[in-house]
Coordinates of N, CA and C in Angstrom, one line a residue:
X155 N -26.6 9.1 -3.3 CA -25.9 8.0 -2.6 C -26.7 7.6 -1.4
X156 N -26.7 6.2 -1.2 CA -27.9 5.9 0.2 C -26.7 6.1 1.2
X157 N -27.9 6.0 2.0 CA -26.7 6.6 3.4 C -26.8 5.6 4.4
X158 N -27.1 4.5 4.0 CA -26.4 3.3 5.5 C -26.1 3.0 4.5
X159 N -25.2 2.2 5.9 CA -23.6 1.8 5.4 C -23.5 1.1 4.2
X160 N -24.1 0.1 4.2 CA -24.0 -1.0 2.7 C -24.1 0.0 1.7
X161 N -25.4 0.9 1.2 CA -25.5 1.2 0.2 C -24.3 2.4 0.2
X162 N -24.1 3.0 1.1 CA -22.5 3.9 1.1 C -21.4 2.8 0.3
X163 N -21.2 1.8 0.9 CA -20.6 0.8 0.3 C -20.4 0.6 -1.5
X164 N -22.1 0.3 -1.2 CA -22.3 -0.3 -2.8 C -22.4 0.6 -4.1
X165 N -22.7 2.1 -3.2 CA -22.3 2.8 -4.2 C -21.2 3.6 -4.4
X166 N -20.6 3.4 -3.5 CA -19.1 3.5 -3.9 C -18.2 2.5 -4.4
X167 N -18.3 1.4 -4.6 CA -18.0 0.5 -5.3 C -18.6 0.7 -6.6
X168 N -19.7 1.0 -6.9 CA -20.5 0.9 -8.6 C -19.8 2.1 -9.0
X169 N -18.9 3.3 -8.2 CA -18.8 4.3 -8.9 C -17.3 4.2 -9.1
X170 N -16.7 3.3 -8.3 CA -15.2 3.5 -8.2 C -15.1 2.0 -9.7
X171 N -15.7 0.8 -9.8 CA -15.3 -0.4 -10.2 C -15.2 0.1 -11.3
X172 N -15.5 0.8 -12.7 CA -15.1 0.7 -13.9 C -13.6 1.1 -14.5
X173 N -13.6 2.2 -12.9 CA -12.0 2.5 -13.2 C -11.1 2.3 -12.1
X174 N -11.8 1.2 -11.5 CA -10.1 0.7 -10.5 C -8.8 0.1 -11.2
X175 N -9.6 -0.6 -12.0 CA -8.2 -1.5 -12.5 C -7.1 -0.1 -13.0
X176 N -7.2 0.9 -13.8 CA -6.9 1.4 -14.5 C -6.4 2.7 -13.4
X177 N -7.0 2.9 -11.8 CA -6.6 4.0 -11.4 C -5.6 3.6 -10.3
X178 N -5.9 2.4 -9.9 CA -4.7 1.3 -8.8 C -3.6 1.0 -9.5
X179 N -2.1 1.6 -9.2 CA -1.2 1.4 -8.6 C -0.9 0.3 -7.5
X180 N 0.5 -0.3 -7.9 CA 1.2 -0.7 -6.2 C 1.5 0.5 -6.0
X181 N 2.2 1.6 -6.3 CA 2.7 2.2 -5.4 C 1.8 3.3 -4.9
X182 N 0.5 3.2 -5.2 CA -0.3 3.8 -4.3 C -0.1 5.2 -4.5
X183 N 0.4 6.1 -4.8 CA 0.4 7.7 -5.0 C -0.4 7.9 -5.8
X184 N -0.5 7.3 -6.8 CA -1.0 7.9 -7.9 C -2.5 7.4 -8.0
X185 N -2.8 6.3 -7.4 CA -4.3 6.6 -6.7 C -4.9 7.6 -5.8
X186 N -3.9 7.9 -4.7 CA -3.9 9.0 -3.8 C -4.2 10.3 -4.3
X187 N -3.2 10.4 -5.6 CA -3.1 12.1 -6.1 C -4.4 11.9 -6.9
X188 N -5.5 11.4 -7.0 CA -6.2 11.6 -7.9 C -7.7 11.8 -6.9
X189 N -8.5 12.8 -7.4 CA -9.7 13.7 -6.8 C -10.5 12.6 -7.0
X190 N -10.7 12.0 -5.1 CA -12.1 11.3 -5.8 C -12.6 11.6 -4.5
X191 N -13.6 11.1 -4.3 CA -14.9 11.4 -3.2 C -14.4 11.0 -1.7
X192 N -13.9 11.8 -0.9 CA -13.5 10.8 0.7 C -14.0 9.5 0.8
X193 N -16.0 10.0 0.5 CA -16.7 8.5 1.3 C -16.1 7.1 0.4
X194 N -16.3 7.4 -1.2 CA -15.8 6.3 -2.0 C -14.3 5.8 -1.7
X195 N -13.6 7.0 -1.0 CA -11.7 6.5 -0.8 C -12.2 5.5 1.2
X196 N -13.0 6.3 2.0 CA -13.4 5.5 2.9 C -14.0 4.1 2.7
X197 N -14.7 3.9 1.9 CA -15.4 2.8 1.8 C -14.8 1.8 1.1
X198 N -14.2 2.3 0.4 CA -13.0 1.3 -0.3 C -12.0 0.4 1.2
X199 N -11.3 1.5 1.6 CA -10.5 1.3 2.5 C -11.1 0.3 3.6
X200 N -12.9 0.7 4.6 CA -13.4 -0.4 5.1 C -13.1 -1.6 4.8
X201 N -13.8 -1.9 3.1 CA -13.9 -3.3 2.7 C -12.7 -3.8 2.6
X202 N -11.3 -3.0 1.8 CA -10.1 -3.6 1.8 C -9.2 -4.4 3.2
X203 N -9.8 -3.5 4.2 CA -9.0 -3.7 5.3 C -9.8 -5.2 6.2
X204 N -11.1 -5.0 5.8 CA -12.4 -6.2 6.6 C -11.4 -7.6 5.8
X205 N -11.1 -7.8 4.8 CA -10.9 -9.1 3.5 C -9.5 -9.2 3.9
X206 N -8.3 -8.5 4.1 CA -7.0 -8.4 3.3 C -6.8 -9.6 4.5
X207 N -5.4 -10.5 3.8 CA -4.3 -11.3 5.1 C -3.6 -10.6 4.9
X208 N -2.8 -9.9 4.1 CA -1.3 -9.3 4.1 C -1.6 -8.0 3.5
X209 N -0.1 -7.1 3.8 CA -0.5 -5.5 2.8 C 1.1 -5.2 2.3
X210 N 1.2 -5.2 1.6 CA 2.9 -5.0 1.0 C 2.4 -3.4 0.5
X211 N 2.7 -2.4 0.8 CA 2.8 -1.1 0.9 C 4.1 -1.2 -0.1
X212 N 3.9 -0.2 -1.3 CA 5.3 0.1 -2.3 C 5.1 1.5 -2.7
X213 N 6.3 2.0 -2.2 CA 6.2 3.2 -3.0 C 8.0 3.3 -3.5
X214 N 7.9 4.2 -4.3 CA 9.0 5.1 -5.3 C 10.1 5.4 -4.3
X215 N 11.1 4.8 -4.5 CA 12.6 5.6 -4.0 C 12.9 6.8 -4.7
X216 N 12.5 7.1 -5.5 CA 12.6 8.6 -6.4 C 11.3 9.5 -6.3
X217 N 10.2 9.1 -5.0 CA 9.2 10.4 -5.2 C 8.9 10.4 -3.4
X218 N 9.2 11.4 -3.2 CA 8.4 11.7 -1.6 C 7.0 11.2 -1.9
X219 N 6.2 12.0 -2.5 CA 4.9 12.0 -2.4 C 4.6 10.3 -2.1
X220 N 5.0 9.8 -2.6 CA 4.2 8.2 -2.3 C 5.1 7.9 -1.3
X221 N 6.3 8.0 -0.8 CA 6.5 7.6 0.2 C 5.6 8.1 1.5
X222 N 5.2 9.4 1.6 CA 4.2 10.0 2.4 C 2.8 9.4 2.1
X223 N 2.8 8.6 1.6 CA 1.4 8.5 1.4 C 1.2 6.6 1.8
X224 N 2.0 6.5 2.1 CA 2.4 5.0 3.0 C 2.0 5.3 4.1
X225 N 2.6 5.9 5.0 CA 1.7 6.4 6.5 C 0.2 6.7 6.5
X226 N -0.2 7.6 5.7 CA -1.5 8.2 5.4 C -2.5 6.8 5.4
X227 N -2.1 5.6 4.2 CA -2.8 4.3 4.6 C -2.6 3.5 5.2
X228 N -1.6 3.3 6.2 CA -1.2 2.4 7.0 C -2.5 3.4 8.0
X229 N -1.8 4.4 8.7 CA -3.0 5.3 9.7 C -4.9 4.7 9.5
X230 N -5.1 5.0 7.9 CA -6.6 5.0 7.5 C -7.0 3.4 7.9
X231 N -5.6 2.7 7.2 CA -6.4 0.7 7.6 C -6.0 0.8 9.1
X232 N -5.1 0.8 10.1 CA -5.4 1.1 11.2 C -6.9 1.2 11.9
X233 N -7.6 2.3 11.6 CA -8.5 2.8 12.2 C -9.7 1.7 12.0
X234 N -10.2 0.4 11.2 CA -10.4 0.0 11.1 C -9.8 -1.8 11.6
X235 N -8.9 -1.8 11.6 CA -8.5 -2.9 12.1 C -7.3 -2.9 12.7
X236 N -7.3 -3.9 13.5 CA -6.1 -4.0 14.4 C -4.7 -4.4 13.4
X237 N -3.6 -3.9 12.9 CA -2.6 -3.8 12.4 C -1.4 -5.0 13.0
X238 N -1.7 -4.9 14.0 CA -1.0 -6.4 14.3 C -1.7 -7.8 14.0
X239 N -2.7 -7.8 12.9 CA -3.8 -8.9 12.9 C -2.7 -9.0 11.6
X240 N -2.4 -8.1 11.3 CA -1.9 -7.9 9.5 C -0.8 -8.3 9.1
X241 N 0.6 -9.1 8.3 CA 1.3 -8.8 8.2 C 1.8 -7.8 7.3
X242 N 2.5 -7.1 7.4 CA 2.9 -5.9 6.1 C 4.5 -6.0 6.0
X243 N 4.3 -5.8 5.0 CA 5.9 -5.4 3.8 C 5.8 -4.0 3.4
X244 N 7.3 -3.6 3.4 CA 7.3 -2.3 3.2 C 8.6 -2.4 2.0
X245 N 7.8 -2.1 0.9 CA 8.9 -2.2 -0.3 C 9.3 -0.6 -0.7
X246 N 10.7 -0.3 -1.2 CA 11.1 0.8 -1.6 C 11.7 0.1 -2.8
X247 N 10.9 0.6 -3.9 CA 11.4 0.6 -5.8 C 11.8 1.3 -6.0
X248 N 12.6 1.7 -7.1 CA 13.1 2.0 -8.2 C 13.4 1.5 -9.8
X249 N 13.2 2.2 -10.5 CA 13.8 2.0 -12.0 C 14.7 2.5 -12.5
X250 N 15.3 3.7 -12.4 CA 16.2 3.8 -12.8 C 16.7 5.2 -11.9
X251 N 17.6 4.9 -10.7 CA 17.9 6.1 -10.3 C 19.5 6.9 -10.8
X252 N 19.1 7.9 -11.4 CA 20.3 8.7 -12.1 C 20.5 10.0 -11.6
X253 N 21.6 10.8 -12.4 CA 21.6 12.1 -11.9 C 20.2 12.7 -12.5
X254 N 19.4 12.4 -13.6 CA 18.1 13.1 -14.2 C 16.8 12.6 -13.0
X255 N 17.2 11.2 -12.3 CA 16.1 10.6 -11.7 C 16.6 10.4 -10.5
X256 N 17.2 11.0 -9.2 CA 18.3 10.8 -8.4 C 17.0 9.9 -7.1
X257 N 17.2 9.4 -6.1 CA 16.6 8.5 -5.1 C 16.7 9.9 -4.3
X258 N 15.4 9.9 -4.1 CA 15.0 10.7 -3.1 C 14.5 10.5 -1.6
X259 N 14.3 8.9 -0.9 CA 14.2 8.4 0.0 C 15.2 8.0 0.3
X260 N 16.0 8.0 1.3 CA 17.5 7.5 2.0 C 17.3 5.8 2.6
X261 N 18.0 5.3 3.1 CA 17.6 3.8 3.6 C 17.5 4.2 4.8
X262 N 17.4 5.2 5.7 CA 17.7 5.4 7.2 C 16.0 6.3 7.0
X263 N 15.4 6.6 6.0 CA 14.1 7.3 6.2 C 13.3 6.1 5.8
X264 N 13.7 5.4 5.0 CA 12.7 4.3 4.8 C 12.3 2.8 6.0
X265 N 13.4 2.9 6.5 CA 14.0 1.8 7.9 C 13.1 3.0 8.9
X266 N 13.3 3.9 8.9 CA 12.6 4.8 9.8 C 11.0 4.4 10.2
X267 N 10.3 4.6 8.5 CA 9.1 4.2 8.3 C 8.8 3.0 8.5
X268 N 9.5 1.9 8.6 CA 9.1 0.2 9.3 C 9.2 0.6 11.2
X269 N 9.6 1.1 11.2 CA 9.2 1.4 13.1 C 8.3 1.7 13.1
X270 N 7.6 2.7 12.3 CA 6.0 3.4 12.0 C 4.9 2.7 11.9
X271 N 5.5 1.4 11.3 CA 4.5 0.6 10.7 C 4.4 -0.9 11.4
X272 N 5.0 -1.0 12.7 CA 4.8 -1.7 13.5 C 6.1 -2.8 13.2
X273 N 7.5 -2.1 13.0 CA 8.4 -2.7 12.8 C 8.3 -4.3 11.6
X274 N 8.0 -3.6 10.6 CA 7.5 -4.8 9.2 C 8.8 -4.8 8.8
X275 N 8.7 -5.4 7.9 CA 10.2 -6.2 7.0 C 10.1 -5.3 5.9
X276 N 11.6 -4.8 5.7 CA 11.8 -4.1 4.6 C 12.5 -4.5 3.3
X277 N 11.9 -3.8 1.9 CA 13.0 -4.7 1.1 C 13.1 -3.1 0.2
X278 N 14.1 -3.5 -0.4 CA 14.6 -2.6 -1.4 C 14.5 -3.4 -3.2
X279 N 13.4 -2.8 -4.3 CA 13.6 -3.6 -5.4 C 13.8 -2.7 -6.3
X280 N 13.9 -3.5 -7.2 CA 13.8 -3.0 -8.7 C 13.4 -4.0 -9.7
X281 N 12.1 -3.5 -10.4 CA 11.3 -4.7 -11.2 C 12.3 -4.2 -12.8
X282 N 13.0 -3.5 -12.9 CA 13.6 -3.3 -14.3 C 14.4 -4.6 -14.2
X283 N 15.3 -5.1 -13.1 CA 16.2 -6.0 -13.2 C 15.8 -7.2 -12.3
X284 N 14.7 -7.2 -11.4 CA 14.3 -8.3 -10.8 C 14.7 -8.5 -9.5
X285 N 15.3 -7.3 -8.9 CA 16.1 -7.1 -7.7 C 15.0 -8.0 -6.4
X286 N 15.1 -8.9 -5.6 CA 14.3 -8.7 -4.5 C 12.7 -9.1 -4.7
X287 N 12.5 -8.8 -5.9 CA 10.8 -8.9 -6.0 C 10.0 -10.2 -5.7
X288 N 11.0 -11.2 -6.2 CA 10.4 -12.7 -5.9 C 10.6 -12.6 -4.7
X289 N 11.6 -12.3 -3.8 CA 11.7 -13.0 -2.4 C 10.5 -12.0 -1.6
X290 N 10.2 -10.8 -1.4 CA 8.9 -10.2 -1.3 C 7.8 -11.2 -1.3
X291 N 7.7 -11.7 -2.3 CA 6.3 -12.5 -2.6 C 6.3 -13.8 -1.7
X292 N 7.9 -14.3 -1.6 CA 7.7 -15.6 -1.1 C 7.6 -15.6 0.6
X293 N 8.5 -14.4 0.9 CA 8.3 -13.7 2.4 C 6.6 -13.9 2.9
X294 N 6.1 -13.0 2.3 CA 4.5 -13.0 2.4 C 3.9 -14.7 2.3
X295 N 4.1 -15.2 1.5 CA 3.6 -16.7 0.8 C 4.1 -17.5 2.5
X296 N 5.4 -17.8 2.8 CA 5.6 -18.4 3.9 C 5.0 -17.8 5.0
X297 N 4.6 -16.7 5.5 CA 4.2 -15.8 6.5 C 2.6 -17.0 6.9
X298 N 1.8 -16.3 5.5 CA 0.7 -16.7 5.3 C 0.1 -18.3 5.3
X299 N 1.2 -19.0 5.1 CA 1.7 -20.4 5.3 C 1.1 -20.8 6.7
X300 N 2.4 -20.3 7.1 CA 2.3 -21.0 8.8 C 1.3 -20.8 9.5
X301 N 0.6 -18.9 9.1 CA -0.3 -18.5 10.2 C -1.2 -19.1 9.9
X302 N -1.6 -20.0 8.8 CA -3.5 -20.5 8.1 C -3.0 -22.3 8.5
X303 N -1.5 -22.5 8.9 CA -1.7 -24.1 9.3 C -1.2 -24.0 10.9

């Protein structure tokens, strides 16, 4: 791997692009839980954070793990850019919470986590039934609206 920055870059991008599509998630855990190189998870995160206007953060109302793992990237894009430059959404999903699949984030830990995150807008969805999901997008869409006119 070359070691200024670009080629850190570019070869972390040649090694990550064949299987991004297929290793990205929204809800982000399950890109997290998966063993890959710091510099390539750094270098990703640089470029993402230099390009993005908005970041809608989603994790699982039925898994800690991705809920914890919302801080972890909010912290990482932080370090790189000013987070108030950013707007963010903080979505909590679900599919089907039961007694086999019960909700394991509360609304008082997830409202918690929007203080964390520089007091963002929270939504609660569900893509099985369509809960919420459009108005998410249009939140963001109007946001992005006003601040580019």
């Amino acid at each position: 791997m070359a070691r200024n920055n670009d080629g850190i870059i570019e070869s972390a991008l040649a090694d990550v692009a064949p299987h991004a599509a297929r290793r990205t998630h929204a809800a982000g855990a399950s890109f997290a839980q998966r063993p890959h190189q710091p510099r390539v998870i750094t270098a990703i995160i640089q470029i993402f954070t230099a390009w993005v206007d908005a970041v809608i953060f989603v994790f699982s109302l039925e898994n800690e793990i991705s809920y914890k793992t919302v801080s972890t990237y909010f912290n990482k894009m932080s370090h790189y850019r000013n987070s108030a430059e950013i707007p963010l959404i903080l979505v909590g999903t679900q599919d089907a919470i039961s007694e086999s699949s019960p909700r394991v984030v509360d609304d008082n830990r997830a409202r918690k986590l929007t203080n964390e995150l520089r007091r963002c807008s929270y939504y609660e969805t569900c893509a099985t039934y369509g809960l919420n999901v459009e108005r998410v997008f249009q939140d963001v869409h109007t946001y992005l609206y006003i601040n580019n006119n």
